[in-house]
Amino acid sequence: MKEIVQINLDNEMDLILAHKRCMKIAEMCGMASSLQTRFATAVSEVARCAIAKGKDSLLVLNINIIKATQKEITAIITDNVDLKSCSPDAFIYASKISHHIEYQYSNNQSLTKISLPIPSPGLLSETKIKTLIDYFKFETPLSPYDEIRKKNIELIALSEKLAESENKYKQLANTIPILICVINERNNVLLVNESLENYLDKPLLSFDRKTLMNFIHTEDIDGILEGWNKAKQNRSNFLGETRIKKDSNYIWHLISIVPNKTEDGSFNSWLVYFVDINAQKMMVETLKDNTQLKLIQHELENANSKLRFKNKELEQFAYIASHDLQEPLRKIMIMLSRAGEHLSEDQKKKYYFDRITSAAGRLSNLITDVLNYSRIENKEQYFEKVDLNKIIIDVLGDLSLVIEEKHAVINVNPLPTVFGLDTQLRQLLYNLINNALKFNAKQPSVKVLHENVPKDEHLPIGAENYEVIAISDNGIGMDSKYSNRIFDMFQRLHERDQYGGNGIGLALCRRIIENHNGIINFTSKPDEGTTFWIYFPKNKLYTAKLSLKNQSSN
């Protein structure tokens, strides 16, 4: 056990110091803010009792190395008085918020031990422990304890709201009728949803031949492993079919292996999911026997019904998750605002209120963006004539404050009338013009043009069948190497502190354009600006997609 710091519990300032050091050591060991607060509050409750009722009280904060893969923070409070008998309510409250508390009293001395497991013990090296010891030698004085305890209670309430929201999200994920697991590059299974866990007889711990033989048909294993190896080498998707054992039968499933990308585009894990396609496979087999025609039709209807149901669930999942997360998040932001009303700017900074509020705001924006993306559906039967001139007037009105603030110059040529959905086209133009204003380090100049596009080898074939809108700016531009990822979900080319956003706006634009049977592309150079080209079919019945000349040459 490595001793980090000792605190003699004599007065209120020692109580404040104990709380601060508990929070800091938990933070430096990689604990979440909710765990930091719970641990520090539990220790403070017992320490407050020791200061009020105890004698010769001492608090020692340690790092307990149980083994290389198991470490914990421990707070040990010793006293010459039976503290628990003196203040039972304090120990009840400390036990409620920390489930790792032990107490004993013998030979006229009490010992209280409060521990907190460290989530990543391998990262806590001897050098890091020495850094912890050195850190507390140079601490600055703290504010009064009563204010800290009040704010900690509010933070605990917020953490409980967050936990409730997280549990609801997990419950939604587990109700999807798809078998899902997440694996890393070493074939270790990181996560299994309840559907897959309940489906298997044995737990799935690794994604290799030995484990797959427990539930995959032996004839299908080589194909899966070959596809899995190619996916890992090429960082690409794999799609195949396999038979999964259920009781004494094998059920056909579609298997998909998809790489998980981080915000910077790197890979950290793989998503594997299985979808039941047994009804479709049975239908194909039944087609071989003409005497089973009626059965085929029945199976076809059932299969199509199940597929529509599953597709609907997948489409609604993002919407449901985003919608249900908005309400608790809104309450959390209100509580954060109220909790900070009576704090000074120094206190807000000390308790990380700015960081918490900023993180909650980014989460709210992300949920809203995912919600908007999930609402885009292809319903051509509701398409009607939409005057883009009216749309652009409303969009510029919505952006008027930003335009005035940046002294932006906006030039708009008369625009055509196209077939589409008013709300989606409004969102499309808003996102593109807003990006032109946002990603700009100088006075923005934005042009929205409708004109005959000159012939060029880089233009799409068949452009004469489309209305072409060009939105150009003089902004920061981008390198051509990002052309393959700019329209992907959650893709950002800049740090968050440089330019805001969640990386969903252009993905939403592409989905809207595809929903209108059109296409969107762009030309751009760093520091010279960007031009987005939008192609709308001139005829409502013309639905053929454009093809690019440079694609046919590749």
Coordinates of C-alpha atoms in Angstrom, one line a residue:
M1 CA 0.0 0.0 0.0
K2 CA 1.4 3.4 -1.1
E3 CA 0.7 6.3 1.2
I4 CA -0.1 9.5 -0.8
V5 CA -0.9 12.1 1.9
Q6 CA -1.9 12.4 5.6
I7 CA -4.3 15.0 7.0
N8 CA -4.8 15.7 10.7
L9 CA -8.6 16.2 11.3
D10 CA -8.7 19.1 13.8
N11 CA -10.9 21.8 12.3
E12 CA -13.1 22.8 9.4
M13 CA -10.2 23.8 7.2
D14 CA -8.8 20.2 7.5
L15 CA -12.3 19.0 6.4
I16 CA -12.1 21.2 3.3
L17 CA -8.6 19.9 2.6
A18 CA -9.7 16.3 3.0
H19 CA -12.5 16.8 0.5
K20 CA -10.3 18.5 -2.1
R21 CA -7.5 15.9 -1.9
C22 CA -10.0 13.0 -2.3
M23 CA -11.5 14.7 -5.4
K24 CA -8.0 15.3 -6.9
I25 CA -6.6 11.9 -6.3
A26 CA -9.7 10.3 -7.8
E27 CA -9.5 12.6 -10.8
M28 CA -5.8 11.9 -11.3
C29 CA -6.5 8.1 -11.2
G30 CA -8.9 8.5 -14.1
M31 CA -12.3 8.4 -12.2
A32 CA -15.5 9.8 -13.6
S33 CA -16.7 13.0 -12.0
S34 CA -19.7 11.2 -10.4
L35 CA -17.3 8.7 -8.7
Q36 CA -15.0 11.4 -7.6
T37 CA -17.8 13.2 -5.9
R38 CA -19.2 10.1 -4.2
F39 CA -15.9 9.1 -2.8
A40 CA -15.0 12.6 -1.6
T41 CA -18.4 13.1 0.0
A42 CA -18.3 9.7 1.8
V43 CA -14.9 10.5 3.2
S44 CA -16.0 14.1 4.2
E45 CA -19.0 12.7 6.1
V46 CA -16.8 10.5 8.3
A47 CA -14.1 13.2 8.6
R48 CA -16.7 15.7 9.8
C49 CA -17.9 13.3 12.4
A50 CA -14.2 12.8 13.6
I51 CA -13.7 16.6 13.8
A52 CA -16.9 17.1 15.8
K53 CA -16.8 14.0 18.1
G54 CA -13.4 12.4 17.8
K55 CA -10.0 12.7 19.4
D56 CA -6.6 12.5 17.7
S57 CA -8.2 11.9 14.3
L58 CA -6.0 11.1 11.3
L59 CA -6.9 10.6 7.6
V60 CA -4.5 8.8 5.3
L61 CA -5.1 8.5 1.6
N62 CA -3.3 5.6 -0.1
I63 CA -3.0 3.6 -3.3
N64 CA -3.6 0.0 -2.5
I65 CA -1.9 -2.4 -5.0
I66 CA -3.8 -5.7 -4.6
K67 CA -2.2 -7.1 -7.7
A68 CA -1.0 -5.7 -11.1
T69 CA -4.5 -5.8 -12.5
Q70 CA -6.3 -4.6 -9.4
K71 CA -5.7 -1.3 -7.6
E72 CA -7.8 0.9 -5.5
I73 CA -7.8 4.3 -3.7
T74 CA -8.3 3.9 0.1
A75 CA -9.1 6.5 2.7
I76 CA -8.3 5.3 6.2
I77 CA -9.6 7.4 9.2
T78 CA -8.3 6.4 12.7
D79 CA -9.6 7.8 15.9
N80 CA -9.6 7.2 19.7
V81 CA -13.4 7.4 19.8
D82 CA -16.2 5.0 18.6
L83 CA -17.2 7.4 15.8
K84 CA -20.0 5.2 14.4
S85 CA -21.8 5.2 17.8
C86 CA -21.4 9.0 18.1
S87 CA -22.9 9.8 14.6
P88 CA -24.7 6.8 13.1
D89 CA -26.5 9.0 10.6
A90 CA -23.2 10.1 9.1
F91 CA -22.1 6.5 8.5
I92 CA -25.5 5.6 7.1
Y93 CA -25.2 8.4 4.5
A94 CA -21.6 7.6 3.7
S95 CA -22.5 3.9 3.2
K96 CA -25.4 4.9 0.9
I97 CA -23.2 6.9 -1.5
S98 CA -20.1 4.6 -1.3
H99 CA -20.6 0.8 -1.3
H100 CA -17.0 0.1 -0.3
I101 CA -16.9 1.2 3.4
E102 CA -15.6 -0.9 6.4
Y103 CA -15.6 0.0 10.1
Q104 CA -14.2 -1.6 13.2
Y105 CA -13.7 -0.5 16.8
S106 CA -11.4 -2.3 19.3
N107 CA -8.9 -1.4 22.0
N108 CA -10.4 2.1 22.3
Q109 CA -9.6 2.9 18.7
S110 CA -11.8 3.0 15.6
L111 CA -10.8 2.5 12.0
T112 CA -12.9 3.5 9.0
K113 CA -11.8 2.4 5.5
I114 CA -13.4 3.8 2.4
S115 CA -12.1 2.4 -0.9
L116 CA -12.7 3.1 -4.6
P117 CA -11.5 0.6 -7.3
I118 CA -9.4 2.1 -10.1
P119 CA -10.9 1.4 -13.6
S120 CA -7.5 1.3 -15.4
P121 CA -5.0 -0.1 -13.0
G122 CA -2.4 -0.7 -15.7
L123 CA -2.1 3.1 -16.3
L124 CA -1.2 3.8 -12.7
S125 CA 2.6 3.2 -12.8
E126 CA 5.1 3.9 -10.0
T127 CA 6.0 7.2 -11.7
K128 CA 2.4 8.2 -11.7
I129 CA 2.0 7.4 -8.0
K130 CA 5.1 9.5 -7.2
T131 CA 3.5 12.3 -9.2
L132 CA 0.5 12.1 -6.9
I133 CA 2.6 12.4 -3.8
D134 CA 4.5 15.4 -5.1
Y135 CA 1.3 17.1 -6.3
F136 CA -0.2 17.6 -2.8
K137 CA 2.8 19.4 -1.5
F138 CA 2.0 22.5 -3.4
E139 CA -1.8 22.8 -3.0
T140 CA -3.5 26.2 -2.7
P141 CA -6.1 27.0 0.1
L142 CA -9.7 26.0 -0.4
S143 CA -13.2 27.6 0.1
P144 CA -15.5 26.8 3.1
Y145 CA -16.8 23.2 3.5
D146 CA -20.5 24.0 3.7
E147 CA -20.5 25.4 0.2
I148 CA -18.6 22.4 -1.1
R149 CA -21.0 19.9 0.6
K150 CA -24.0 21.8 -0.8
K151 CA -22.7 21.7 -4.4
N152 CA -21.6 18.0 -4.0
I153 CA -25.2 17.0 -3.1
E154 CA -26.4 18.8 -6.3
L155 CA -23.7 17.0 -8.4
I156 CA -24.7 13.7 -7.0
A157 CA -28.3 14.3 -8.0
L158 CA -27.0 15.2 -11.5
S159 CA -24.9 12.0 -11.7
E160 CA -28.0 10.0 -10.7
K161 CA -29.9 11.6 -13.6
L162 CA -27.1 10.7 -16.0
A163 CA -27.0 7.1 -14.7
E164 CA -30.7 6.9 -15.3
S165 CA -30.4 8.2 -18.8
E166 CA -27.5 5.8 -19.5
N167 CA -29.6 2.8 -18.3
K168 CA -32.5 3.8 -20.5
Y169 CA -30.2 4.0 -23.5
K170 CA -28.8 0.5 -22.8
Q171 CA -32.3 -0.8 -22.4
L172 CA -33.2 0.5 -25.8
A173 CA -30.1 -1.1 -27.4
N174 CA -30.9 -4.5 -25.7
T175 CA -34.4 -4.6 -27.1
I176 CA -33.3 -4.5 -30.7
P177 CA -34.0 -8.0 -32.2
I178 CA -30.4 -8.3 -33.6
L179 CA -27.5 -10.2 -32.2
I180 CA -24.7 -7.7 -31.6
C181 CA -21.1 -7.9 -30.3
V182 CA -18.0 -5.6 -30.3
I183 CA -14.5 -7.1 -30.8
N184 CA -11.0 -5.6 -30.8
E185 CA -8.1 -6.2 -33.1
R186 CA -6.9 -9.1 -30.9
N187 CA -10.2 -10.9 -31.4
N188 CA -11.3 -10.3 -27.8
V189 CA -15.0 -9.7 -27.4
L190 CA -15.5 -6.3 -25.6
L191 CA -19.4 -6.2 -25.5
V192 CA -22.3 -8.5 -26.1
N193 CA -25.9 -7.4 -26.1
E194 CA -28.6 -9.3 -24.3
S195 CA -30.1 -10.7 -27.4
L196 CA -26.9 -12.5 -28.3
E197 CA -26.1 -13.4 -24.7
N198 CA -29.5 -15.1 -24.3
Y199 CA -29.1 -16.8 -27.7
L200 CA -25.9 -18.6 -26.9
D201 CA -25.3 -21.6 -24.7
K202 CA -21.8 -20.5 -23.8
P203 CA -20.5 -17.0 -23.3
L204 CA -18.7 -15.4 -26.3
L205 CA -15.3 -14.3 -25.1
S206 CA -13.2 -14.3 -28.3
F207 CA -13.9 -14.2 -32.0
D208 CA -11.8 -17.2 -33.2
R209 CA -12.2 -20.7 -34.6
K210 CA -12.5 -22.4 -31.2
T211 CA -15.2 -20.1 -29.9
L212 CA -17.1 -19.9 -33.2
M213 CA -17.4 -23.7 -33.3
N214 CA -19.7 -23.5 -30.2
F215 CA -22.5 -21.9 -32.2
I216 CA -21.6 -21.5 -35.9
H217 CA -22.1 -24.4 -38.4
T218 CA -18.7 -26.0 -39.2
E219 CA -19.1 -25.5 -42.9
D220 CA -19.5 -21.7 -42.5
I221 CA -16.5 -21.0 -40.1
D222 CA -13.8 -20.8 -42.7
G223 CA -15.8 -18.3 -44.8
I224 CA -16.4 -16.1 -41.7
L225 CA -12.7 -16.2 -40.6
E226 CA -11.5 -15.4 -44.2
G227 CA -13.9 -12.5 -44.4
W228 CA -12.9 -11.3 -40.9
N229 CA -9.2 -11.4 -41.8
K230 CA -9.7 -9.5 -45.0
A231 CA -11.8 -6.9 -43.2
K232 CA -9.0 -6.4 -40.6
Q233 CA -6.3 -6.0 -43.3
N234 CA -8.3 -3.6 -45.6
R235 CA -10.2 -1.8 -42.8
S236 CA -13.4 -2.6 -44.8
N237 CA -16.9 -4.1 -44.2
F238 CA -17.6 -7.8 -44.5
L239 CA -21.1 -9.1 -45.3
G240 CA -22.0 -12.8 -45.5
E241 CA -24.4 -15.6 -44.5
T242 CA -24.0 -18.2 -41.8
R243 CA -26.0 -20.7 -39.8
I244 CA -26.2 -20.3 -36.0
K245 CA -27.1 -23.1 -33.7
K246 CA -30.3 -22.7 -31.8
D247 CA -31.2 -25.7 -29.5
S248 CA -30.7 -28.6 -32.0
N249 CA -31.4 -26.6 -35.2
Y250 CA -29.3 -24.2 -37.3
I251 CA -30.9 -20.8 -38.2
W252 CA -29.7 -18.8 -41.2
H253 CA -28.4 -15.3 -40.3
L254 CA -26.9 -12.4 -42.2
I255 CA -23.5 -11.5 -40.6
S256 CA -22.0 -8.0 -40.9
I257 CA -18.6 -6.9 -39.6
V258 CA -18.2 -3.1 -39.6
P259 CA -15.2 -1.1 -38.4
N260 CA -15.8 1.4 -35.6
K261 CA -14.2 4.8 -36.4
T262 CA -13.2 7.3 -33.8
E263 CA -13.6 11.1 -34.3
D264 CA -10.1 11.3 -35.9
G265 CA -10.9 8.5 -38.4
S266 CA -8.8 5.8 -36.6
F267 CA -10.1 2.3 -35.8
N268 CA -10.5 1.0 -32.3
S269 CA -12.9 -1.9 -32.5
W270 CA -15.3 -3.8 -34.8
L271 CA -19.1 -4.1 -34.7
V272 CA -20.4 -7.6 -35.5
Y273 CA -24.1 -8.2 -35.8
F274 CA -26.3 -11.1 -37.0
V275 CA -29.8 -10.7 -38.5
D276 CA -32.2 -13.6 -38.8
I277 CA -32.8 -14.4 -42.5
N278 CA -34.0 -17.9 -42.1
A279 CA -37.5 -17.1 -43.5
Q280 CA -36.0 -15.8 -46.7
K281 CA -33.6 -18.8 -47.1
M282 CA -36.5 -21.2 -46.5
M283 CA -38.5 -19.3 -49.1
V284 CA -35.7 -19.9 -51.7
E285 CA -35.6 -23.6 -50.9
T286 CA -39.3 -23.9 -51.1
L287 CA -39.3 -22.3 -54.6
K288 CA -37.6 -25.5 -55.9
D289 CA -40.8 -27.4 -55.3
N290 CA -43.8 -26.2 -57.3
T291 CA -46.2 -28.2 -55.1
Q292 CA -45.5 -25.9 -52.2
L293 CA -46.6 -22.7 -54.0
K294 CA -49.1 -21.7 -51.4
L295 CA -46.6 -22.2 -48.6
I296 CA -44.1 -20.1 -50.5
Q297 CA -46.5 -17.2 -50.7
H298 CA -47.3 -17.4 -47.0
E299 CA -43.6 -17.6 -46.1
L300 CA -42.9 -14.6 -48.5
E301 CA -45.5 -12.5 -46.8
N302 CA -44.2 -13.4 -43.3
A303 CA -40.6 -12.7 -44.4
N304 CA -41.4 -9.4 -45.9
S305 CA -43.4 -8.4 -42.9
K306 CA -40.5 -9.3 -40.5
L307 CA -38.0 -7.4 -42.7
R308 CA -40.2 -4.3 -42.8
F309 CA -40.6 -4.5 -39.0
K310 CA -36.9 -4.9 -38.5
N311 CA -36.0 -2.1 -40.9
K312 CA -38.5 0.2 -39.2
E313 CA -37.0 -0.6 -35.8
L314 CA -33.5 0.2 -37.1
E315 CA -34.8 3.5 -38.6
Q316 CA -36.6 4.5 -35.4
F317 CA -33.8 3.5 -33.0
A318 CA -31.8 6.7 -33.5
Y319 CA -34.9 8.7 -33.2
I320 CA -36.2 7.0 -30.1
A321 CA -32.8 7.1 -28.4
S322 CA -32.3 10.8 -29.2
H323 CA -35.8 11.8 -28.2
D324 CA -35.7 9.9 -24.9
L325 CA -32.3 11.3 -24.0
Q326 CA -33.4 14.9 -24.6
E327 CA -35.7 15.2 -21.6
P328 CA -33.2 14.1 -18.8
L329 CA -30.5 16.1 -20.5
R330 CA -32.7 19.2 -20.4
K331 CA -33.3 18.7 -16.7
I332 CA -29.6 18.2 -16.1
M333 CA -28.8 21.5 -17.9
I334 CA -31.5 23.4 -15.8
M335 CA -30.1 21.9 -12.6
L336 CA -26.6 23.0 -13.6
S337 CA -27.8 26.5 -14.3
R338 CA -29.5 26.7 -10.9
A339 CA -26.5 25.1 -9.1
G340 CA -24.3 27.8 -10.5
E341 CA -26.5 30.9 -9.8
H342 CA -24.9 31.6 -6.4
L343 CA -21.3 30.8 -7.4
S344 CA -18.6 33.3 -8.2
E345 CA -16.6 32.9 -11.5
D346 CA -13.7 31.4 -9.5
Q347 CA -15.9 28.9 -7.8
K348 CA -17.5 27.9 -11.2
K349 CA -14.0 27.4 -12.6
K350 CA -13.0 25.4 -9.6
Y351 CA -15.9 23.0 -9.7
Y352 CA -15.7 22.7 -13.5
F353 CA -19.1 24.2 -14.1
D354 CA -18.0 25.6 -17.5
R355 CA -16.7 22.3 -18.7
I356 CA -19.8 20.4 -17.5
T357 CA -22.2 23.0 -19.1
S358 CA -20.1 22.9 -22.4
A359 CA -20.2 19.1 -22.5
A360 CA -23.9 19.0 -21.9
G361 CA -24.5 21.6 -24.6
R362 CA -22.4 19.6 -27.1
L363 CA -24.4 16.4 -26.2
S364 CA -27.7 18.3 -26.7
N365 CA -26.6 19.5 -30.2
L366 CA -25.4 16.0 -31.1
I367 CA -28.7 14.4 -30.0
T368 CA -30.6 17.0 -32.1
D369 CA -28.5 16.4 -35.1
V370 CA -28.9 12.6 -34.8
L371 CA -32.7 13.2 -34.4
N372 CA -32.8 15.3 -37.6
Y373 CA -30.8 12.7 -39.5
S374 CA -33.1 9.9 -38.5
R375 CA -36.2 11.8 -39.7
I376 CA -35.1 11.8 -43.4
E377 CA -37.1 9.3 -45.3
N378 CA -37.7 8.7 -49.0
K379 CA -41.4 9.5 -49.6
E380 CA -41.6 10.6 -53.2
Q381 CA -45.4 10.4 -53.2
Y382 CA -45.5 13.6 -51.0
F383 CA -43.2 15.5 -53.3
E384 CA -44.6 18.8 -54.6
K385 CA -43.3 21.9 -56.4
V386 CA -41.1 24.0 -54.1
D387 CA -39.9 27.5 -54.9
L388 CA -36.3 27.7 -53.8
N389 CA -36.5 31.6 -53.9
K390 CA -38.9 31.5 -51.0
I391 CA -36.8 28.9 -49.1
I392 CA -33.6 31.0 -49.4
I393 CA -35.4 34.1 -48.1
D394 CA -36.5 32.2 -45.0
V395 CA -33.0 30.7 -44.5
L396 CA -31.3 34.1 -44.7
G397 CA -33.8 35.4 -42.2
D398 CA -32.9 32.6 -39.8
L399 CA -29.2 33.4 -40.2
S400 CA -29.6 37.2 -40.1
L401 CA -27.9 37.6 -36.7
V402 CA -24.8 35.6 -37.9
I403 CA -24.7 37.5 -41.1
E404 CA -24.8 40.9 -39.3
E405 CA -22.3 39.8 -36.7
K406 CA -19.7 38.7 -39.4
H407 CA -20.7 41.5 -41.9
A408 CA -21.2 38.8 -44.4
V409 CA -22.0 39.6 -48.1
I410 CA -24.6 37.3 -49.6
N411 CA -25.4 37.3 -53.3
V412 CA -28.4 35.2 -54.6
N413 CA -29.4 34.8 -58.2
P414 CA -33.0 33.8 -59.0
L415 CA -33.5 30.1 -58.2
P416 CA -35.6 27.5 -59.9
T417 CA -38.7 25.6 -58.7
V418 CA -38.0 21.9 -58.0
F419 CA -39.9 18.8 -56.9
G420 CA -39.3 17.9 -53.3
L421 CA -40.1 18.3 -49.6
D422 CA -40.1 21.9 -48.3
T423 CA -38.7 21.2 -44.8
Q424 CA -35.9 19.0 -46.1
L425 CA -34.8 21.6 -48.8
R426 CA -34.9 24.3 -46.1
Q427 CA -32.6 22.2 -43.9
L428 CA -30.3 21.6 -46.9
L429 CA -29.8 25.2 -47.8
Y430 CA -29.5 26.3 -44.1
N431 CA -26.7 23.8 -43.4
L432 CA -24.7 24.7 -46.5
I433 CA -25.0 28.5 -46.0
N434 CA -24.4 28.2 -42.3
N435 CA -21.2 26.2 -43.0
A436 CA -20.0 28.9 -45.4
L437 CA -20.4 31.5 -42.6
K438 CA -19.0 29.4 -39.8
F439 CA -15.9 27.9 -41.5
N440 CA -14.5 31.3 -42.5
A441 CA -11.7 33.3 -40.9
K442 CA -12.4 36.6 -42.7
Q443 CA -15.4 38.6 -43.9
P444 CA -17.6 35.9 -45.5
S445 CA -18.7 36.3 -49.1
V446 CA -21.3 33.7 -50.1
K447 CA -22.9 33.3 -53.6
V448 CA -26.0 31.2 -54.4
L449 CA -26.3 30.7 -58.1
H450 CA -28.5 29.0 -60.7
E451 CA -26.9 29.0 -64.1
N452 CA -25.8 27.0 -67.0
V453 CA -22.8 25.0 -65.9
P454 CA -19.9 25.2 -68.4
K455 CA -18.7 21.9 -69.9
D456 CA -15.9 20.4 -67.9
E457 CA -14.4 16.9 -67.7
H458 CA -15.1 16.8 -63.9
L459 CA -18.8 17.5 -64.2
P460 CA -21.3 14.6 -63.9
I461 CA -22.6 13.0 -67.1
G462 CA -26.3 13.9 -67.6
A463 CA -26.2 17.3 -66.0
E464 CA -28.5 18.6 -68.7
N465 CA -31.4 16.7 -67.0
Y466 CA -30.9 18.5 -63.7
E467 CA -31.3 21.9 -62.2
V468 CA -27.9 22.9 -60.9
I469 CA -27.4 25.1 -57.8
A470 CA -23.9 26.3 -56.8
I471 CA -23.2 27.6 -53.3
S472 CA -19.7 29.1 -53.1
D473 CA -17.8 30.9 -50.4
N474 CA -14.4 32.4 -49.6
G475 CA -13.8 30.4 -46.4
I476 CA -11.0 28.1 -45.2
G477 CA -11.6 25.4 -47.8
M478 CA -10.4 21.9 -47.4
D479 CA -7.8 19.5 -49.0
S480 CA -8.9 17.1 -51.7
K481 CA -7.7 14.2 -49.7
Y482 CA -10.8 14.6 -47.5
S483 CA -13.3 14.2 -50.4
N484 CA -14.1 10.6 -49.6
R485 CA -15.0 11.3 -45.9
I486 CA -16.5 14.8 -45.8
F487 CA -20.1 13.5 -46.2
D488 CA -19.7 10.7 -43.6
M489 CA -21.4 10.8 -40.2
F490 CA -19.5 12.4 -37.3
Q491 CA -16.5 13.4 -39.6
R492 CA -14.7 16.6 -38.5
L493 CA -11.7 18.1 -40.2
H494 CA -10.9 20.6 -37.5
E495 CA -10.6 20.5 -33.7
R496 CA -13.8 21.3 -31.7
D497 CA -12.3 24.4 -30.2
Q498 CA -11.6 25.9 -33.6
Y499 CA -15.0 25.4 -35.2
G500 CA -18.2 24.0 -33.6
G501 CA -20.5 21.3 -34.8
N502 CA -20.9 17.5 -34.5
G503 CA -19.9 16.3 -38.0
I504 CA -23.5 15.5 -39.0
G505 CA -24.5 18.5 -41.1
L506 CA -23.0 17.4 -44.5
A507 CA -24.1 13.8 -43.9
L508 CA -27.6 15.2 -43.5
C509 CA -27.3 17.2 -46.7
R510 CA -26.2 14.2 -48.7
R511 CA -29.1 12.1 -47.4
I512 CA -31.6 14.9 -48.3
I513 CA -30.2 15.1 -51.8
E514 CA -30.3 11.3 -52.3
N515 CA -33.9 11.4 -51.0
H516 CA -34.6 13.8 -53.8
N517 CA -32.9 11.6 -56.4
G518 CA -30.2 14.1 -56.9
I519 CA -26.5 14.3 -56.1
I520 CA -24.1 16.7 -54.3
N521 CA -20.4 17.2 -54.7
F522 CA -17.9 20.0 -54.2
T523 CA -14.7 21.6 -55.3
S524 CA -12.4 23.2 -52.7
K525 CA -8.9 24.5 -52.1
P526 CA -7.4 25.3 -48.6
D527 CA -7.7 29.1 -47.8
E528 CA -9.4 29.7 -51.1
G529 CA -13.0 28.6 -50.4
T530 CA -15.4 25.9 -51.3
T531 CA -18.2 25.4 -53.9
F532 CA -20.9 22.9 -53.3
W533 CA -22.8 21.7 -56.5
I534 CA -26.4 20.4 -56.0
Y535 CA -28.2 18.6 -58.8
F536 CA -32.0 18.4 -58.7
P537 CA -33.9 16.3 -61.4
K538 CA -35.9 18.7 -63.7
N539 CA -38.6 16.0 -64.1
K540 CA -40.2 14.4 -61.2
L541 CA -40.2 11.1 -63.0
Y542 CA -36.5 11.3 -63.8
T543 CA -34.9 9.3 -61.0
A544 CA -31.7 8.0 -62.6
K545 CA -28.6 8.8 -60.6
L546 CA -25.7 10.8 -62.1
S547 CA -22.5 9.0 -62.8
L548 CA -19.1 10.7 -62.7
K549 CA -16.7 10.6 -65.6
N550 CA -13.7 10.2 -63.3
Q551 CA -15.5 7.2 -61.6
S552 CA -15.7 5.3 -65.0
S553 CA -12.1 5.9 -65.6
N554 CA -11.0 4.4 -62.2

